[in-house]
Amino acid sequence: MPLTRLEKYLDLEHINYKRIVHSRAYTAQKTAAYSHISGNEIAKTVMVKIDGKLCMVVIPASFQVDLKELQRATAAKDVRLATESEFKNAFKDCEVGAQPPFGNLYNMEVFVAEKLSEDSTIAFNACNHAELIQMTYKDYQRLVHPTVIKIARTTIAEA
């Protein structure tokens, strides 16, 4: 299988990471179940528009984005979820909805939920719906330089 832009970048930066193959899943909670990793330790990338600018919000799979808190923290006038049509062309190397939380590779600002920054590792979609990349949060922080804020709230687990 050819390396993705993400894997080439991680290799170039000499990052130790693990590729985890799992059954195809289209929700972060199913991905967590299929990969046998807690939903609190899987990072999902949620695309938002902040004052018209496309940005990434990275939260635990078992959480939801708190848009009001994101708006408050960014002092933005308008914050909303981005539609698929607004972001799908930004990730030509990824399946729709499987973008990794590396805004630096796509010229986007990244906001990470404080809860994820407390974990030693982070796992996220590897540009498709059947693989994850797992690496240390410390390395992720060093490469991406996300803004860490309290922007996630718990949700009811999926059935």
Short mmCIF file of N, CA and C in Angstrom, two decimals:
data_model
loop_
_atom_site.label_atom_id
_atom_site.label_comp_id
_atom_site.label_asym_id
_atom_site.label_seq_id
_atom_site.Cartn_x
_atom_site.Cartn_y
_atom_site.Cartn_z
N MET A 1 0.84 -1.18 0.00
CA MET A 1 0.00 0.00 0.00
C MET A 1 0.89 1.25 0.00
N PRO A 2 0.65 2.20 -0.91
CA PRO A 2 1.49 3.39 -0.97
C PRO A 2 1.32 4.27 0.26
N LEU A 3 2.39 4.98 0.60
CA LEU A 3 2.34 5.87 1.75
C LEU A 3 1.51 7.11 1.41
N THR A 4 0.75 7.59 2.39
CA THR A 4 -0.03 8.81 2.23
C THR A 4 0.89 10.02 2.46
N ARG A 5 0.39 11.19 2.12
CA ARG A 5 1.12 12.43 2.39
C ARG A 5 1.46 12.50 3.88
N LEU A 6 0.52 12.10 4.72
CA LEU A 6 0.73 12.11 6.16
C LEU A 6 1.89 11.20 6.55
N GLU A 7 1.89 9.97 6.06
CA GLU A 7 2.96 9.03 6.43
C GLU A 7 4.32 9.49 5.90
N LYS A 8 4.35 10.06 4.73
CA LYS A 8 5.60 10.61 4.20
C LYS A 8 6.12 11.72 5.13
N TYR A 9 5.20 12.56 5.58
CA TYR A 9 5.57 13.65 6.49
C TYR A 9 6.09 13.09 7.82
N LEU A 10 5.39 12.11 8.38
CA LEU A 10 5.83 11.52 9.65
C LEU A 10 7.19 10.85 9.49
N ASP A 11 7.41 10.17 8.38
CA ASP A 11 8.70 9.53 8.13
C ASP A 11 9.80 10.58 7.97
N LEU A 12 9.52 11.65 7.26
CA LEU A 12 10.48 12.72 7.07
C LEU A 12 10.89 13.35 8.40
N GLU A 13 9.92 13.44 9.32
CA GLU A 13 10.17 14.02 10.64
C GLU A 13 10.70 12.99 11.65
N HIS A 14 10.92 11.77 11.19
CA HIS A 14 11.44 10.67 12.03
C HIS A 14 10.55 10.39 13.24
N ILE A 15 9.24 10.34 12.98
CA ILE A 15 8.26 10.08 14.04
C ILE A 15 7.97 8.59 14.10
N ASN A 16 7.99 8.04 15.30
CA ASN A 16 7.58 6.65 15.50
C ASN A 16 6.06 6.63 15.55
N TYR A 17 5.46 5.82 14.70
CA TYR A 17 4.01 5.71 14.70
C TYR A 17 3.63 4.27 14.35
N LYS A 18 2.41 3.94 14.67
CA LYS A 18 1.89 2.61 14.37
C LYS A 18 0.68 2.76 13.48
N ARG A 19 0.62 1.96 12.43
CA ARG A 19 -0.55 1.92 11.55
C ARG A 19 -1.43 0.78 12.06
N ILE A 20 -2.69 1.06 12.30
CA ILE A 20 -3.63 0.07 12.81
C ILE A 20 -4.72 -0.14 11.76
N VAL A 21 -4.81 -1.36 11.24
CA VAL A 21 -5.84 -1.69 10.25
C VAL A 21 -7.05 -2.25 11.00
N HIS A 22 -8.24 -1.81 10.61
CA HIS A 22 -9.47 -2.27 11.26
C HIS A 22 -10.57 -2.41 10.21
N SER A 23 -11.68 -2.99 10.59
CA SER A 23 -12.82 -3.08 9.68
C SER A 23 -13.27 -1.67 9.31
N ARG A 24 -13.73 -1.50 8.09
CA ARG A 24 -14.16 -0.19 7.60
C ARG A 24 -15.25 0.36 8.52
N ALA A 25 -15.06 1.61 8.96
CA ALA A 25 -16.01 2.26 9.86
C ALA A 25 -16.14 3.73 9.47
N TYR A 26 -17.36 4.24 9.58
CA TYR A 26 -17.61 5.61 9.17
C TYR A 26 -17.94 6.55 10.32
N THR A 27 -17.91 6.04 11.54
CA THR A 27 -18.05 6.90 12.71
C THR A 27 -16.86 6.65 13.63
N ALA A 28 -16.52 7.67 14.38
CA ALA A 28 -15.36 7.55 15.28
C ALA A 28 -15.60 6.48 16.36
N GLN A 29 -16.83 6.37 16.82
CA GLN A 29 -17.13 5.37 17.85
C GLN A 29 -16.99 3.95 17.30
N LYS A 30 -17.44 3.72 16.08
CA LYS A 30 -17.28 2.39 15.46
C LYS A 30 -15.80 2.11 15.22
N THR A 31 -15.06 3.12 14.78
CA THR A 31 -13.61 2.96 14.60
C THR A 31 -12.97 2.54 15.91
N ALA A 32 -13.36 3.17 17.00
CA ALA A 32 -12.82 2.82 18.31
C ALA A 32 -13.14 1.36 18.64
N ALA A 33 -14.36 0.96 18.40
CA ALA A 33 -14.76 -0.42 18.70
C ALA A 33 -13.99 -1.41 17.84
N TYR A 34 -13.90 -1.16 16.54
CA TYR A 34 -13.22 -2.08 15.62
C TYR A 34 -11.72 -2.15 15.85
N SER A 35 -11.14 -1.06 16.33
CA SER A 35 -9.69 -1.05 16.55
C SER A 35 -9.32 -1.42 17.99
N HIS A 36 -10.33 -1.61 18.84
CA HIS A 36 -10.13 -1.98 20.24
C HIS A 36 -9.36 -0.91 21.01
N ILE A 37 -9.67 0.34 20.70
CA ILE A 37 -9.09 1.49 21.39
C ILE A 37 -10.25 2.29 21.96
N SER A 38 -10.09 2.77 23.19
CA SER A 38 -11.14 3.54 23.83
C SER A 38 -11.54 4.75 22.99
N GLY A 39 -12.84 5.05 22.97
CA GLY A 39 -13.35 6.22 22.27
C GLY A 39 -12.77 7.52 22.81
N ASN A 40 -12.27 7.49 24.05
CA ASN A 40 -11.64 8.67 24.63
C ASN A 40 -10.23 8.86 24.09
N GLU A 41 -9.65 7.81 23.48
CA GLU A 41 -8.27 7.89 22.99
C GLU A 41 -8.19 8.00 21.47
N ILE A 42 -9.33 7.90 20.79
CA ILE A 42 -9.37 8.09 19.33
C ILE A 42 -9.73 9.55 19.10
N ALA A 43 -8.95 10.22 18.29
CA ALA A 43 -9.21 11.61 17.96
C ALA A 43 -10.01 11.69 16.67
N LYS A 44 -11.12 12.42 16.71
CA LYS A 44 -11.86 12.64 15.47
C LYS A 44 -11.66 14.09 15.05
N THR A 45 -11.55 14.26 13.76
CA THR A 45 -11.36 15.59 13.19
C THR A 45 -12.70 16.10 12.70
N VAL A 46 -13.15 17.20 13.28
CA VAL A 46 -14.41 17.81 12.92
C VAL A 46 -14.08 19.11 12.19
N MET A 47 -14.67 19.27 11.03
CA MET A 47 -14.41 20.47 10.24
C MET A 47 -15.43 21.55 10.60
N VAL A 48 -14.92 22.75 10.88
CA VAL A 48 -15.77 23.88 11.24
C VAL A 48 -15.41 25.09 10.38
N LYS A 49 -16.31 26.02 10.35
CA LYS A 49 -16.06 27.32 9.73
C LYS A 49 -16.06 28.34 10.86
N ILE A 50 -14.97 29.06 10.99
CA ILE A 50 -14.85 30.11 12.00
C ILE A 50 -14.70 31.43 11.25
N ASP A 51 -15.73 32.24 11.35
CA ASP A 51 -15.79 33.50 10.59
C ASP A 51 -15.44 33.26 9.13
N GLY A 52 -16.01 32.21 8.56
CA GLY A 52 -15.86 31.90 7.15
C GLY A 52 -14.60 31.14 6.78
N LYS A 53 -13.73 30.88 7.73
CA LYS A 53 -12.46 30.19 7.47
C LYS A 53 -12.57 28.73 7.90
N LEU A 54 -12.15 27.82 7.02
CA LEU A 54 -12.18 26.39 7.32
C LEU A 54 -11.09 26.04 8.34
N CYS A 55 -11.48 25.36 9.42
CA CYS A 55 -10.56 24.98 10.49
C CYS A 55 -10.87 23.56 10.95
N MET A 56 -9.91 22.96 11.63
CA MET A 56 -10.08 21.63 12.20
C MET A 56 -10.26 21.73 13.71
N VAL A 57 -11.18 20.93 14.22
CA VAL A 57 -11.34 20.77 15.65
C VAL A 57 -11.12 19.28 15.92
N VAL A 58 -10.24 18.98 16.86
CA VAL A 58 -9.88 17.60 17.15
C VAL A 58 -10.33 17.28 18.56
N ILE A 59 -11.22 16.28 18.65
CA ILE A 59 -11.82 15.93 19.94
C ILE A 59 -11.83 14.41 20.10
N PRO A 60 -11.99 13.92 21.35
CA PRO A 60 -12.13 12.48 21.53
C PRO A 60 -13.37 11.96 20.80
N ALA A 61 -13.30 10.75 20.29
CA ALA A 61 -14.40 10.15 19.52
C ALA A 61 -15.71 10.14 20.29
N SER A 62 -15.63 10.00 21.59
CA SER A 62 -16.84 9.89 22.40
C SER A 62 -17.39 11.25 22.83
N PHE A 63 -16.87 12.32 22.27
CA PHE A 63 -17.30 13.67 22.63
C PHE A 63 -17.89 14.39 21.43
N GLN A 64 -18.49 15.56 21.68
CA GLN A 64 -19.01 16.44 20.64
C GLN A 64 -18.32 17.79 20.77
N VAL A 65 -18.27 18.53 19.68
CA VAL A 65 -17.71 19.88 19.71
C VAL A 65 -18.71 20.80 20.39
N ASP A 66 -18.22 21.61 21.30
CA ASP A 66 -19.03 22.64 21.93
C ASP A 66 -18.81 23.93 21.13
N LEU A 67 -19.69 24.17 20.16
CA LEU A 67 -19.52 25.31 19.25
C LEU A 67 -19.57 26.65 19.98
N LYS A 68 -20.38 26.74 21.01
CA LYS A 68 -20.46 27.99 21.77
C LYS A 68 -19.14 28.27 22.48
N GLU A 69 -18.55 27.23 23.04
CA GLU A 69 -17.27 27.39 23.72
C GLU A 69 -16.16 27.73 22.72
N LEU A 70 -16.21 27.10 21.54
CA LEU A 70 -15.23 27.40 20.49
C LEU A 70 -15.37 28.86 20.05
N GLN A 71 -16.59 29.32 19.90
CA GLN A 71 -16.82 30.71 19.52
C GLN A 71 -16.28 31.66 20.59
N ARG A 72 -16.55 31.33 21.84
CA ARG A 72 -16.06 32.17 22.95
C ARG A 72 -14.54 32.18 22.97
N ALA A 73 -13.92 31.01 22.86
CA ALA A 73 -12.46 30.89 22.95
C ALA A 73 -11.73 31.57 21.80
N THR A 74 -12.37 31.62 20.64
CA THR A 74 -11.73 32.24 19.47
C THR A 74 -12.17 33.68 19.24
N ALA A 75 -13.12 34.14 20.04
CA ALA A 75 -13.68 35.49 19.89
C ALA A 75 -14.23 35.71 18.48
N ALA A 76 -14.75 34.64 17.90
CA ALA A 76 -15.30 34.70 16.55
C ALA A 76 -16.73 35.21 16.57
N LYS A 77 -17.13 35.79 15.45
CA LYS A 77 -18.52 36.24 15.31
C LYS A 77 -19.41 35.07 14.91
N ASP A 78 -18.88 34.18 14.07
CA ASP A 78 -19.67 33.07 13.55
C ASP A 78 -18.87 31.77 13.58
N VAL A 79 -19.41 30.75 14.22
CA VAL A 79 -18.80 29.42 14.28
C VAL A 79 -19.88 28.40 13.98
N ARG A 80 -19.59 27.53 13.03
CA ARG A 80 -20.56 26.48 12.69
C ARG A 80 -19.82 25.28 12.12
N LEU A 81 -20.51 24.15 12.10
CA LEU A 81 -19.95 22.96 11.46
C LEU A 81 -19.87 23.22 9.96
N ALA A 82 -18.80 22.76 9.32
CA ALA A 82 -18.65 22.89 7.87
C ALA A 82 -19.43 21.76 7.21
N THR A 83 -19.95 22.03 6.05
CA THR A 83 -20.64 20.98 5.29
C THR A 83 -19.60 20.18 4.52
N GLU A 84 -19.95 18.96 4.18
CA GLU A 84 -19.04 18.10 3.41
C GLU A 84 -18.60 18.79 2.12
N SER A 85 -19.50 19.45 1.45
CA SER A 85 -19.14 20.11 0.19
C SER A 85 -18.15 21.26 0.41
N GLU A 86 -18.14 21.82 1.61
CA GLU A 86 -17.20 22.91 1.91
C GLU A 86 -15.78 22.42 2.18
N PHE A 87 -15.62 21.17 2.59
CA PHE A 87 -14.27 20.71 2.92
C PHE A 87 -13.74 19.54 2.10
N LYS A 88 -14.58 18.83 1.36
CA LYS A 88 -14.11 17.61 0.71
C LYS A 88 -12.97 17.84 -0.28
N ASN A 89 -12.96 18.97 -0.98
CA ASN A 89 -11.90 19.23 -1.95
C ASN A 89 -10.57 19.65 -1.31
N ALA A 90 -10.61 19.97 -0.03
CA ALA A 90 -9.38 20.36 0.68
C ALA A 90 -8.50 19.15 0.99
N PHE A 91 -9.08 17.95 0.91
CA PHE A 91 -8.37 16.72 1.29
C PHE A 91 -8.39 15.73 0.13
N LYS A 92 -7.78 16.10 -0.95
CA LYS A 92 -7.80 15.27 -2.17
C LYS A 92 -7.11 13.92 -1.97
N ASP A 93 -6.24 13.83 -0.97
CA ASP A 93 -5.52 12.58 -0.71
C ASP A 93 -6.23 11.71 0.32
N CYS A 94 -7.43 12.08 0.73
CA CYS A 94 -8.17 11.34 1.77
C CYS A 94 -9.57 10.99 1.31
N GLU A 95 -10.10 9.90 1.87
CA GLU A 95 -11.52 9.61 1.70
C GLU A 95 -12.29 10.69 2.46
N VAL A 96 -13.45 11.06 1.94
CA VAL A 96 -14.25 12.10 2.58
C VAL A 96 -14.57 11.68 4.02
N GLY A 97 -14.28 12.57 4.95
CA GLY A 97 -14.55 12.32 6.36
C GLY A 97 -13.46 11.56 7.08
N ALA A 98 -12.35 11.25 6.40
CA ALA A 98 -11.25 10.50 7.04
C ALA A 98 -9.98 11.34 7.13
N GLN A 99 -10.11 12.64 7.11
CA GLN A 99 -8.95 13.51 7.16
C GLN A 99 -8.25 13.41 8.52
N PRO A 100 -6.92 13.36 8.50
CA PRO A 100 -6.17 13.31 9.76
C PRO A 100 -6.11 14.71 10.37
N PRO A 101 -5.84 14.82 11.67
CA PRO A 101 -5.86 16.11 12.35
C PRO A 101 -4.58 16.94 12.15
N PHE A 102 -4.09 16.97 10.93
CA PHE A 102 -2.85 17.67 10.61
C PHE A 102 -3.15 18.87 9.72
N GLY A 103 -3.73 19.91 10.30
CA GLY A 103 -4.06 21.11 9.56
C GLY A 103 -2.84 21.74 8.92
N ASN A 104 -1.67 21.55 9.51
CA ASN A 104 -0.45 22.11 8.95
C ASN A 104 -0.17 21.56 7.54
N LEU A 105 -0.65 20.36 7.23
CA LEU A 105 -0.46 19.79 5.90
C LEU A 105 -1.47 20.34 4.89
N TYR A 106 -2.51 21.00 5.40
CA TYR A 106 -3.59 21.50 4.55
C TYR A 106 -3.82 23.00 4.71
N ASN A 107 -2.89 23.67 5.36
CA ASN A 107 -2.96 25.11 5.57
C ASN A 107 -4.21 25.53 6.33
N MET A 108 -4.46 24.81 7.44
CA MET A 108 -5.63 25.11 8.28
C MET A 108 -5.22 25.20 9.74
N GLU A 109 -5.93 26.06 10.44
CA GLU A 109 -5.72 26.17 11.88
C GLU A 109 -6.34 24.95 12.57
N VAL A 110 -5.72 24.50 13.65
CA VAL A 110 -6.18 23.31 14.37
C VAL A 110 -6.42 23.66 15.84
N PHE A 111 -7.59 23.26 16.33
CA PHE A 111 -7.94 23.41 17.74
C PHE A 111 -8.12 22.01 18.31
N VAL A 112 -7.44 21.73 19.42
CA VAL A 112 -7.51 20.41 20.04
C VAL A 112 -8.18 20.51 21.40
N ALA A 113 -9.06 19.56 21.66
CA ALA A 113 -9.72 19.50 22.97
C ALA A 113 -8.69 19.24 24.05
N GLU A 114 -8.79 20.00 25.10
CA GLU A 114 -7.89 19.87 26.24
C GLU A 114 -7.78 18.41 26.70
N LYS A 115 -8.88 17.70 26.66
CA LYS A 115 -8.91 16.30 27.11
C LYS A 115 -7.90 15.44 26.34
N LEU A 116 -7.77 15.64 25.03
CA LEU A 116 -6.81 14.85 24.25
C LEU A 116 -5.37 15.15 24.62
N SER A 117 -5.09 16.38 25.00
CA SER A 117 -3.72 16.76 25.34
C SER A 117 -3.24 16.10 26.64
N GLU A 118 -4.17 15.52 27.39
CA GLU A 118 -3.82 14.86 28.64
C GLU A 118 -3.37 13.41 28.43
N ASP A 119 -3.59 12.87 27.21
CA ASP A 119 -3.24 11.48 26.91
C ASP A 119 -1.79 11.38 26.41
N SER A 120 -1.16 10.24 26.64
CA SER A 120 0.21 10.05 26.16
C SER A 120 0.25 9.73 24.67
N THR A 121 -0.83 9.11 24.15
CA THR A 121 -0.88 8.79 22.72
C THR A 121 -2.14 9.36 22.09
N ILE A 122 -2.12 9.44 20.79
CA ILE A 122 -3.26 9.91 20.02
C ILE A 122 -3.39 8.98 18.81
N ALA A 123 -4.61 8.60 18.48
CA ALA A 123 -4.87 7.75 17.31
C ALA A 123 -5.93 8.45 16.47
N PHE A 124 -5.78 8.38 15.15
CA PHE A 124 -6.68 9.12 14.26
C PHE A 124 -6.71 8.48 12.89
N ASN A 125 -7.71 8.84 12.09
CA ASN A 125 -7.84 8.30 10.74
C ASN A 125 -6.58 8.56 9.93
N ALA A 126 -6.20 7.55 9.17
CA ALA A 126 -5.02 7.63 8.32
C ALA A 126 -5.43 7.90 6.87
N CYS A 127 -6.31 8.86 6.67
CA CYS A 127 -6.79 9.29 5.35
C CYS A 127 -7.78 8.32 4.72
N ASN A 128 -8.20 7.30 5.46
CA ASN A 128 -9.23 6.39 4.97
C ASN A 128 -10.03 5.87 6.16
N HIS A 129 -11.06 5.08 5.86
CA HIS A 129 -11.97 4.61 6.92
C HIS A 129 -11.63 3.21 7.43
N ALA A 130 -10.44 2.72 7.12
CA ALA A 130 -10.07 1.37 7.56
C ALA A 130 -8.70 1.32 8.23
N GLU A 131 -8.09 2.47 8.47
CA GLU A 131 -6.78 2.50 9.12
C GLU A 131 -6.68 3.69 10.06
N LEU A 132 -5.92 3.48 11.13
CA LEU A 132 -5.59 4.54 12.06
C LEU A 132 -4.08 4.71 12.10
N ILE A 133 -3.66 5.87 12.50
CA ILE A 133 -2.26 6.12 12.86
C ILE A 133 -2.28 6.39 14.35
N GLN A 134 -1.37 5.76 15.08
CA GLN A 134 -1.22 6.01 16.51
C GLN A 134 0.20 6.49 16.76
N MET A 135 0.33 7.57 17.52
CA MET A 135 1.63 8.15 17.83
C MET A 135 1.54 8.85 19.17
N THR A 136 2.66 9.35 19.67
CA THR A 136 2.60 10.05 20.94
C THR A 136 1.95 11.42 20.74
N TYR A 137 1.23 11.85 21.76
CA TYR A 137 0.63 13.18 21.69
C TYR A 137 1.74 14.23 21.66
N LYS A 138 2.81 13.98 22.36
CA LYS A 138 3.94 14.91 22.40
C LYS A 138 4.47 15.19 20.98
N ASP A 139 4.63 14.13 20.17
CA ASP A 139 5.07 14.31 18.79
C ASP A 139 4.02 15.06 17.97
N TYR A 140 2.76 14.71 18.16
CA TYR A 140 1.68 15.39 17.46
C TYR A 140 1.72 16.89 17.76
N GLN A 141 1.83 17.23 19.02
CA GLN A 141 1.88 18.63 19.46
C GLN A 141 3.05 19.36 18.81
N ARG A 142 4.20 18.73 18.77
CA ARG A 142 5.41 19.33 18.20
C ARG A 142 5.25 19.59 16.70
N LEU A 143 4.59 18.69 15.99
CA LEU A 143 4.44 18.83 14.54
C LEU A 143 3.33 19.80 14.14
N VAL A 144 2.21 19.76 14.84
CA VAL A 144 1.02 20.50 14.42
C VAL A 144 0.88 21.86 15.11
N HIS A 145 1.35 21.98 16.34
CA HIS A 145 1.21 23.21 17.13
C HIS A 145 -0.25 23.66 17.22
N PRO A 146 -1.15 22.76 17.62
CA PRO A 146 -2.56 23.15 17.71
C PRO A 146 -2.81 24.07 18.90
N THR A 147 -3.91 24.78 18.83
CA THR A 147 -4.36 25.56 19.97
C THR A 147 -5.18 24.62 20.84
N VAL A 148 -4.77 24.46 22.09
CA VAL A 148 -5.45 23.54 23.01
C VAL A 148 -6.45 24.35 23.85
N ILE A 149 -7.72 23.98 23.72
CA ILE A 149 -8.78 24.66 24.47
C ILE A 149 -9.84 23.65 24.90
N LYS A 150 -10.66 24.07 25.83
CA LYS A 150 -11.74 23.20 26.31
C LYS A 150 -12.94 23.38 25.38
N ILE A 151 -13.03 22.48 24.36
CA ILE A 151 -14.07 22.64 23.34
C ILE A 151 -14.88 21.38 23.11
N ALA A 152 -14.76 20.43 24.02
CA ALA A 152 -15.48 19.16 23.83
C ALA A 152 -16.40 18.92 25.01
N ARG A 153 -17.55 18.33 24.69
CA ARG A 153 -18.48 17.93 25.77
C ARG A 153 -18.86 16.47 25.53
N THR A 154 -19.15 15.78 26.61
CA THR A 154 -19.49 14.37 26.50
C THR A 154 -20.82 14.21 25.78
N THR A 155 -20.98 13.04 25.20
CA THR A 155 -22.20 12.72 24.48
C THR A 155 -22.60 11.32 24.84
N ILE A 156 -23.80 10.94 24.47
CA ILE A 156 -24.27 9.58 24.70
C ILE A 156 -23.61 8.68 23.69
N ALA A 157 -23.09 7.55 24.13
CA ALA A 157 -22.43 6.60 23.23
C ALA A 157 -23.42 6.11 22.18
N GLU A 158 -22.88 5.86 20.98
CA GLU A 158 -23.72 5.34 19.88
C GLU A 158 -24.16 3.91 20.17
N ALA A 159 -25.29 3.57 19.63
CA ALA A 159 -25.79 2.20 19.80
C ALA A 159 -25.09 1.26 18.85
#
